[in-house]
Coordinates of C-alpha atoms in Angstrom, one line a residue:
M1 CA 7.3 -6.2 -33.1
Q2 CA 7.5 -9.4 -30.9
A3 CA 5.7 -9.8 -27.8
S4 CA 9.2 -11.4 -25.9
H5 CA 10.7 -8.2 -27.3
V6 CA 8.0 -5.7 -25.0
Y7 CA 7.9 -7.7 -21.8
S8 CA 9.8 -10.4 -20.7
G9 CA 8.5 -10.6 -17.3
K10 CA 10.4 -8.3 -15.6
I11 CA 10.0 -4.7 -14.2
G12 CA 13.4 -3.3 -13.0
R13 CA 16.5 -5.1 -11.5
L14 CA 14.8 -5.1 -7.5
K15 CA 13.8 -9.3 -6.9
T16 CA 10.1 -10.2 -6.2
G17 CA 8.7 -12.1 -3.8
E18 CA 8.0 -15.7 -4.3
R19 CA 4.2 -14.8 -5.5
N20 CA 5.3 -12.4 -7.0
K21 CA 2.2 -10.2 -5.4
I22 CA 1.3 -8.3 -3.0
T23 CA 1.2 -11.2 -0.6
D24 CA 4.6 -11.9 -0.2
V25 CA 4.2 -9.2 2.5
P26 CA 4.2 -11.9 5.8
G27 CA 0.4 -11.7 6.3
V28 CA -1.5 -10.2 4.1
T29 CA -4.0 -11.7 2.2
V30 CA -7.0 -11.1 -1.7
G31 CA -10.1 -12.0 -1.9
H32 CA -12.2 -11.7 -4.1
V33 CA -16.1 -12.2 -5.3
T34 CA -16.9 -12.0 -9.5
L35 CA -19.9 -11.0 -11.1
D36 CA -20.0 -11.5 -14.8
Q37 CA -23.6 -12.6 -15.6
N38 CA -24.6 -10.9 -19.0
G39 CA -24.9 -7.4 -18.1
A40 CA -23.5 -7.6 -14.1
Q41 CA -19.7 -7.5 -14.4
T42 CA -18.4 -6.1 -11.4
G43 CA -17.6 -7.3 -8.2
V44 CA -15.3 -6.9 -5.2
T45 CA -11.4 -6.9 -3.6
A46 CA -10.8 -7.6 -0.1
I47 CA -7.3 -6.5 1.1
L48 CA -6.4 -7.9 4.5
P49 CA -3.2 -6.6 6.1
T50 CA -3.0 -9.2 8.6
K51 CA -4.6 -12.4 9.9
D52 CA -5.8 -11.0 12.7
N53 CA -8.4 -8.5 14.3
V54 CA -6.9 -4.9 12.3
F55 CA -9.4 -2.9 15.0
D56 CA -7.9 -3.7 18.1
K57 CA -4.0 -3.7 16.8
K58 CA -4.1 -1.3 13.7
L59 CA -1.1 -0.6 11.5
I60 CA 0.6 2.2 11.1
G61 CA -0.9 3.5 7.8
C62 CA -1.4 6.4 5.5
A63 CA -3.7 8.3 1.8
H64 CA -2.0 10.2 -0.9
V65 CA -4.7 11.4 -3.4
I66 CA -3.1 12.7 -6.6
N67 CA -5.6 13.9 -8.8
G68 CA -9.5 13.0 -6.5
F69 CA -11.8 12.3 -8.5
G70 CA -12.8 10.0 -6.9
K71 CA -15.7 8.4 -3.9
S72 CA -13.7 7.2 -1.6
T73 CA -14.6 6.9 2.2
G74 CA -11.9 6.7 5.1
L75 CA -9.4 8.1 3.8
V76 CA -10.2 11.3 5.9
Q77 CA -9.3 10.0 9.2
V78 CA -6.1 7.5 7.7
E79 CA -4.5 10.5 6.6
E80 CA -5.2 12.6 9.9
L81 CA -4.4 10.2 12.8
G82 CA -1.9 7.8 10.7
M83 CA -3.2 3.9 11.0
I84 CA -5.8 1.3 9.5
E85 CA -8.3 0.1 11.1
T86 CA -10.2 -1.7 8.7
P87 CA -9.5 -4.3 5.1
I88 CA -9.5 -1.9 2.3
I89 CA -12.1 -2.5 0.3
L90 CA -12.6 -2.4 -3.6
T91 CA -15.3 -1.9 -5.4
N92 CA -17.5 -0.1 -8.6
T93 CA -17.6 4.1 -7.6
L94 CA -22.2 3.5 -7.0
S95 CA -21.3 0.0 -4.6
V96 CA -19.5 2.4 -2.2
G97 CA -21.8 2.2 0.0
D98 CA -23.6 -0.9 -0.6
A99 CA -19.3 -2.1 0.1
L100 CA -19.5 0.0 3.4
R101 CA -22.3 -1.1 5.1
G102 CA -21.0 -4.7 3.9
L103 CA -17.5 -3.6 5.1
V104 CA -18.9 -2.2 8.6
E105 CA -21.1 -4.9 9.0
Y106 CA -18.6 -7.7 9.0
K107 CA -16.3 -5.4 11.2
L108 CA -19.6 -4.9 14.3
S109 CA -20.1 -8.6 14.2
R110 CA -16.3 -9.3 15.5
N111 CA -15.8 -6.4 18.2
P112 CA -19.1 -5.7 19.5
K113 CA -17.6 -2.8 21.7
I114 CA -17.7 -0.4 18.8
G115 CA -20.3 1.7 18.7
L116 CA -20.8 1.3 22.7
D117 CA -17.8 1.3 25.0
Y118 CA -15.9 2.3 22.0
G119 CA -16.4 4.0 19.2
T120 CA -17.1 3.6 15.6
V121 CA -15.2 2.2 12.7
N122 CA -13.1 4.2 9.9
G123 CA -14.3 1.7 7.0
L124 CA -12.0 1.3 3.9
V125 CA -14.0 1.6 0.7
C126 CA -12.2 2.3 -2.6
E127 CA -14.0 2.1 -6.0
C128 CA -13.3 3.1 -10.2
N129 CA -16.5 3.6 -12.6
D130 CA -16.7 0.8 -14.4
G131 CA -20.3 1.7 -16.4
Y132 CA -18.5 1.2 -19.9
L133 CA -18.7 -2.9 -19.1
N134 CA -20.9 -3.5 -16.1
E135 CA -24.5 -2.1 -14.8
I136 CA -23.1 0.6 -12.4
R137 CA -27.5 1.0 -11.9
A138 CA -27.9 -1.5 -11.3
F139 CA -26.7 -2.0 -8.1
H140 CA -25.3 -5.7 -8.2
V141 CA -22.7 -5.5 -4.7
K142 CA -23.9 -6.3 -2.8
P143 CA -22.8 -6.4 1.9
A144 CA -22.8 -10.0 1.4
H145 CA -20.9 -10.1 -1.5
V146 CA -17.8 -8.2 1.2
H147 CA -18.1 -10.9 3.2
E148 CA -17.8 -13.5 1.5
A149 CA -14.6 -11.9 -0.4
I150 CA -12.7 -11.1 2.5
E151 CA -13.7 -15.3 4.9
R152 CA -11.7 -15.7 0.3
A153 CA -8.9 -14.0 1.3
S154 CA -5.3 -15.8 0.9
E155 CA -2.6 -15.7 -0.1
D156 CA -3.2 -16.6 -3.5
F157 CA -5.3 -15.2 -5.3
E158 CA -5.9 -15.0 -8.9
Q159 CA -5.2 -10.9 -11.8
G160 CA -7.6 -9.3 -14.2
A161 CA -10.7 -9.3 -15.2
V162 CA -11.8 -10.5 -11.1
G163 CA -13.7 -8.9 -8.1
A164 CA -13.6 -6.0 -8.7
G165 CA -11.6 -5.7 -12.2
R166 CA -14.5 -7.4 -13.5
G167 CA -15.6 -5.0 -15.5
M168 CA -12.6 -2.3 -15.5
S169 CA -10.9 -0.9 -18.6
A170 CA -6.8 0.4 -19.4
Y171 CA -5.4 2.6 -21.4
G172 CA -8.7 1.4 -23.3
L173 CA -7.9 -2.8 -23.6
K174 CA -9.4 -4.8 -20.3
G175 CA -7.2 -3.5 -17.1
G176 CA -8.4 -5.1 -13.9
I177 CA -6.7 -7.2 -10.4
G178 CA -2.8 -7.3 -11.2
S179 CA 0.1 -7.1 -8.3
A180 CA 3.8 -7.1 -7.8
S181 CA 6.4 -8.2 -4.7
R182 CA 9.8 -6.5 -4.2
V183 CA 12.4 -8.2 -2.0
V184 CA 14.4 -5.0 -0.2
E185 CA 17.0 -5.3 1.8
V186 CA 18.4 -2.9 5.1
E187 CA 21.3 -3.0 7.0
G188 CA 21.6 -7.1 6.4
V189 CA 17.2 -7.2 7.1
T190 CA 15.4 -9.0 4.3
Y191 CA 12.3 -6.9 4.1
T192 CA 9.0 -6.8 1.9
V193 CA 7.4 -4.6 -0.9
G194 CA 4.0 -5.6 -2.2
V195 CA 2.0 -3.8 -4.4
L196 CA -2.4 -4.5 -5.8
V197 CA -3.5 -2.2 -8.2
L198 CA -7.4 -1.9 -9.2
T199 CA -7.2 0.0 -13.0
N200 CA -9.0 1.4 -15.3
M201 CA -7.2 4.4 -17.1
G202 CA -5.6 6.1 -19.8
K203 CA -5.5 6.8 -23.4
L204 CA -4.8 3.4 -25.4
E205 CA -2.3 6.4 -27.5
N206 CA 0.2 6.8 -24.7
F207 CA 0.1 2.7 -23.3
T208 CA 4.0 2.2 -22.7
M209 CA 5.2 -1.7 -22.0
A210 CA 9.2 -1.3 -20.5
G211 CA 9.1 0.9 -22.6
S212 CA 7.9 0.2 -25.7
P213 CA 5.0 2.5 -27.2
V214 CA 2.7 -0.8 -27.4
G215 CA -0.4 1.2 -26.6
K216 CA 0.2 3.8 -30.2
Y217 CA 1.0 0.3 -32.1
I218 CA -2.6 -0.8 -30.8
A219 CA -3.9 2.2 -32.0
E220 CA -3.4 2.2 -35.7
L221 CA -4.1 -1.9 -35.4
S222 CA -7.9 -2.1 -33.9
K223 CA -8.3 2.0 -35.9
Q224 CA -10.2 2.7 -31.9
E225 CA -11.7 6.4 -31.2
E226 CA -9.3 8.3 -29.2
M227 CA -10.6 8.9 -25.6
P228 CA -10.3 11.4 -22.7
D229 CA -8.0 10.8 -20.0
K230 CA -10.4 9.8 -17.6
G231 CA -10.9 6.3 -15.5
S232 CA -9.1 5.8 -12.7
I233 CA -6.6 3.6 -10.5
I234 CA -6.3 2.2 -7.1
M235 CA -3.3 1.2 -5.5
V236 CA -2.3 -0.3 -2.4
V237 CA 0.7 -0.6 -1.1
G238 CA 1.9 -2.9 1.5
T239 CA 5.5 -3.4 3.9
D240 CA 6.9 -4.9 6.5
L241 CA 9.8 -2.4 6.1
P242 CA 9.1 -0.9 10.6
V243 CA 8.4 3.0 9.4
S244 CA 6.8 5.7 10.1
T245 CA 4.0 7.2 9.2
L246 CA 5.5 10.0 7.1
Q247 CA 8.1 7.6 5.7
M248 CA 5.3 5.2 4.9
K249 CA 3.6 8.0 2.9
R250 CA 6.9 8.9 1.6
I251 CA 7.3 5.7 -0.6
S252 CA 3.7 5.3 -1.0
K253 CA 3.9 8.2 -3.3
R254 CA 6.0 7.0 -5.4
A255 CA 3.9 4.5 -7.2
I256 CA 3.3 7.9 -9.0
A257 CA 6.9 6.7 -11.0
G258 CA 5.2 3.2 -12.2
L259 CA 2.3 4.6 -12.7
S260 CA 3.6 7.4 -15.1
R261 CA 6.1 4.8 -17.2
T262 CA 2.7 3.3 -18.4
G263 CA 1.4 6.0 -20.4
S264 CA -0.4 7.8 -17.6
N265 CA -0.3 11.7 -17.5
M266 CA -3.5 11.9 -14.5
G267 CA -5.8 13.3 -16.9
H268 CA -8.7 15.4 -15.4
G269 CA -11.9 13.0 -14.2
S270 CA -9.0 10.6 -13.8
G271 CA -8.7 9.3 -9.4
E272 CA -5.0 8.2 -8.6
I273 CA -5.1 7.2 -5.3
V274 CA -2.6 5.2 -3.3
I275 CA -3.8 3.8 -0.4
G276 CA 0.5 2.1 2.5
F277 CA -0.1 0.1 5.2
S278 CA 3.1 -1.3 7.4
T279 CA 2.4 -4.7 9.8
A280 CA 6.3 -3.6 11.3
N281 CA 4.2 -1.8 14.3
R282 CA 1.1 -2.8 15.6
I283 CA -1.3 -0.4 17.9
S284 CA -3.2 -1.4 20.7
H285 CA -6.7 0.5 20.6
E286 CA -7.3 0.3 24.1
N287 CA -4.8 3.0 25.8
T288 CA -1.7 1.0 27.2
G289 CA 0.5 3.9 27.6
P290 CA 3.1 5.3 25.9
I291 CA 4.4 3.4 22.2
S292 CA 7.5 2.1 20.9
L293 CA 8.1 2.0 17.8
S294 CA 10.5 1.1 15.4
I295 CA 11.3 2.3 12.8
V296 CA 14.1 3.0 9.8
H297 CA 16.4 5.3 9.3
D298 CA 15.7 8.1 6.6
D299 CA 18.6 6.6 5.0
H300 CA 17.6 3.4 4.0
M301 CA 14.7 5.0 2.0
D302 CA 16.3 4.9 -1.8
I303 CA 15.7 1.1 -2.1
A304 CA 11.6 1.1 -0.8
F305 CA 10.9 4.7 -3.1
E306 CA 12.2 2.1 -6.2
A307 CA 10.4 -1.2 -5.1
V308 CA 7.4 0.9 -4.8
A309 CA 8.0 1.9 -8.6
E310 CA 9.0 -1.7 -10.0
A311 CA 5.8 -2.8 -8.1
T312 CA 3.7 -0.7 -9.2
E313 CA 4.7 -0.8 -12.3
E314 CA 4.9 -5.0 -12.9
A315 CA 1.9 -4.2 -11.2
I316 CA -0.2 -2.5 -13.4
L317 CA 0.8 -4.3 -16.7
N318 CA 0.1 -7.8 -14.6
S319 CA -3.6 -7.3 -14.4
M320 CA -3.8 -5.9 -17.9
L321 CA -1.9 -9.0 -19.0
H322 CA -4.3 -11.7 -16.6
A323 CA -7.1 -10.0 -18.9
D324 CA -9.9 -11.6 -21.1
T325 CA -11.5 -10.3 -23.4
V326 CA -14.9 -8.8 -21.8
T327 CA -18.7 -8.4 -23.1
G328 CA -20.6 -6.4 -20.6
R329 CA -23.1 -3.7 -20.4
D330 CA -25.2 -3.5 -23.8
G331 CA -22.7 -5.4 -26.2
N332 CA -19.4 -2.8 -25.0
T333 CA -16.2 -4.8 -25.0
R334 CA -13.3 -4.1 -23.7
K335 CA -10.6 -6.6 -25.8
S336 CA -7.3 -8.0 -23.9
L337 CA -3.5 -7.0 -24.0
K338 CA -3.0 -10.5 -25.4
S339 CA -4.5 -10.5 -27.6
Y340 CA -3.5 -7.4 -30.2
L341 CA 0.3 -8.5 -28.3
Q342 CA -0.6 -12.5 -30.5
I343 CA -1.2 -9.9 -33.4
L344 CA 1.7 -7.8 -33.0
E345 CA 4.2 -11.7 -33.3
E346 CA 2.7 -12.8 -35.7
K347 CA 3.0 -8.8 -38.0
Q348 CA 6.2 -9.5 -36.8
N349 CA 6.9 -13.1 -38.1
R350 CA 5.5 -12.5 -41.2

């Protein structure tokens, strides 16, 4: 089996954005802080939905919990109000508290009325358990790392074993941060749908790459002991398509289609969460009277559904293809998917 036969570098039929990343959505930026010293194999990834102050001008947003085996913060208010007012922070499970502290500190420093003239702020922090590679009990992530990740945010960012993805595992191999985008046309106007994932889920035997059962072949090569389907994946969906909260949630739910195509059955011990946002409509924190929103007709939902499914599938594959082999806590190692694809190609060519 040749690697080129497994994955040609393109999933689906829709056109990708210029970078093939979530940052193809205008205004979206991403930043990382990576901690990779010995047993510290972890970090922070910050997704900034806009370049201005998202607390002052909030976004239409949603949260969708597929399987709730997770310890995230802020999802309840997003679900209730349908708005996002902070960057989205990704980190490891036991660092959620420190990451939330860092995010809240950052927002307070830029919004002096929070907690005084205004109410408090709803910080969004999502997590996966990187404890196989990372000394998760050591609390390596500090609030200052969140500030740094936000300040580093840009349109171009690394994928793979970086930021929050440094210590993550996907399908028994090295996982991490992945991203992809799709361009859609609605009534003659071009829009972008982008996805960023933090992958830490799945059983090797089930891993499927562009329809090919690659995990089965890798399991035979590696003789890896079969593991239960546990871990987590966080999927962030962004778009500039003008939609309502309900439409954004319907779009975000289709991330499950892309996840399933890679072989995940969303096991009991795995948490799958989607956060979605649209940059098209802004909602002022101040009461300025009735708000007018622009939304597309529901007849155009199918193309957005397809875009999310394709971008999610490709983002998951990118999280693995960009990740190098990492050795961490107690000598535990997760090998790169790339190394196995090379072995499979060599074996086929003999």
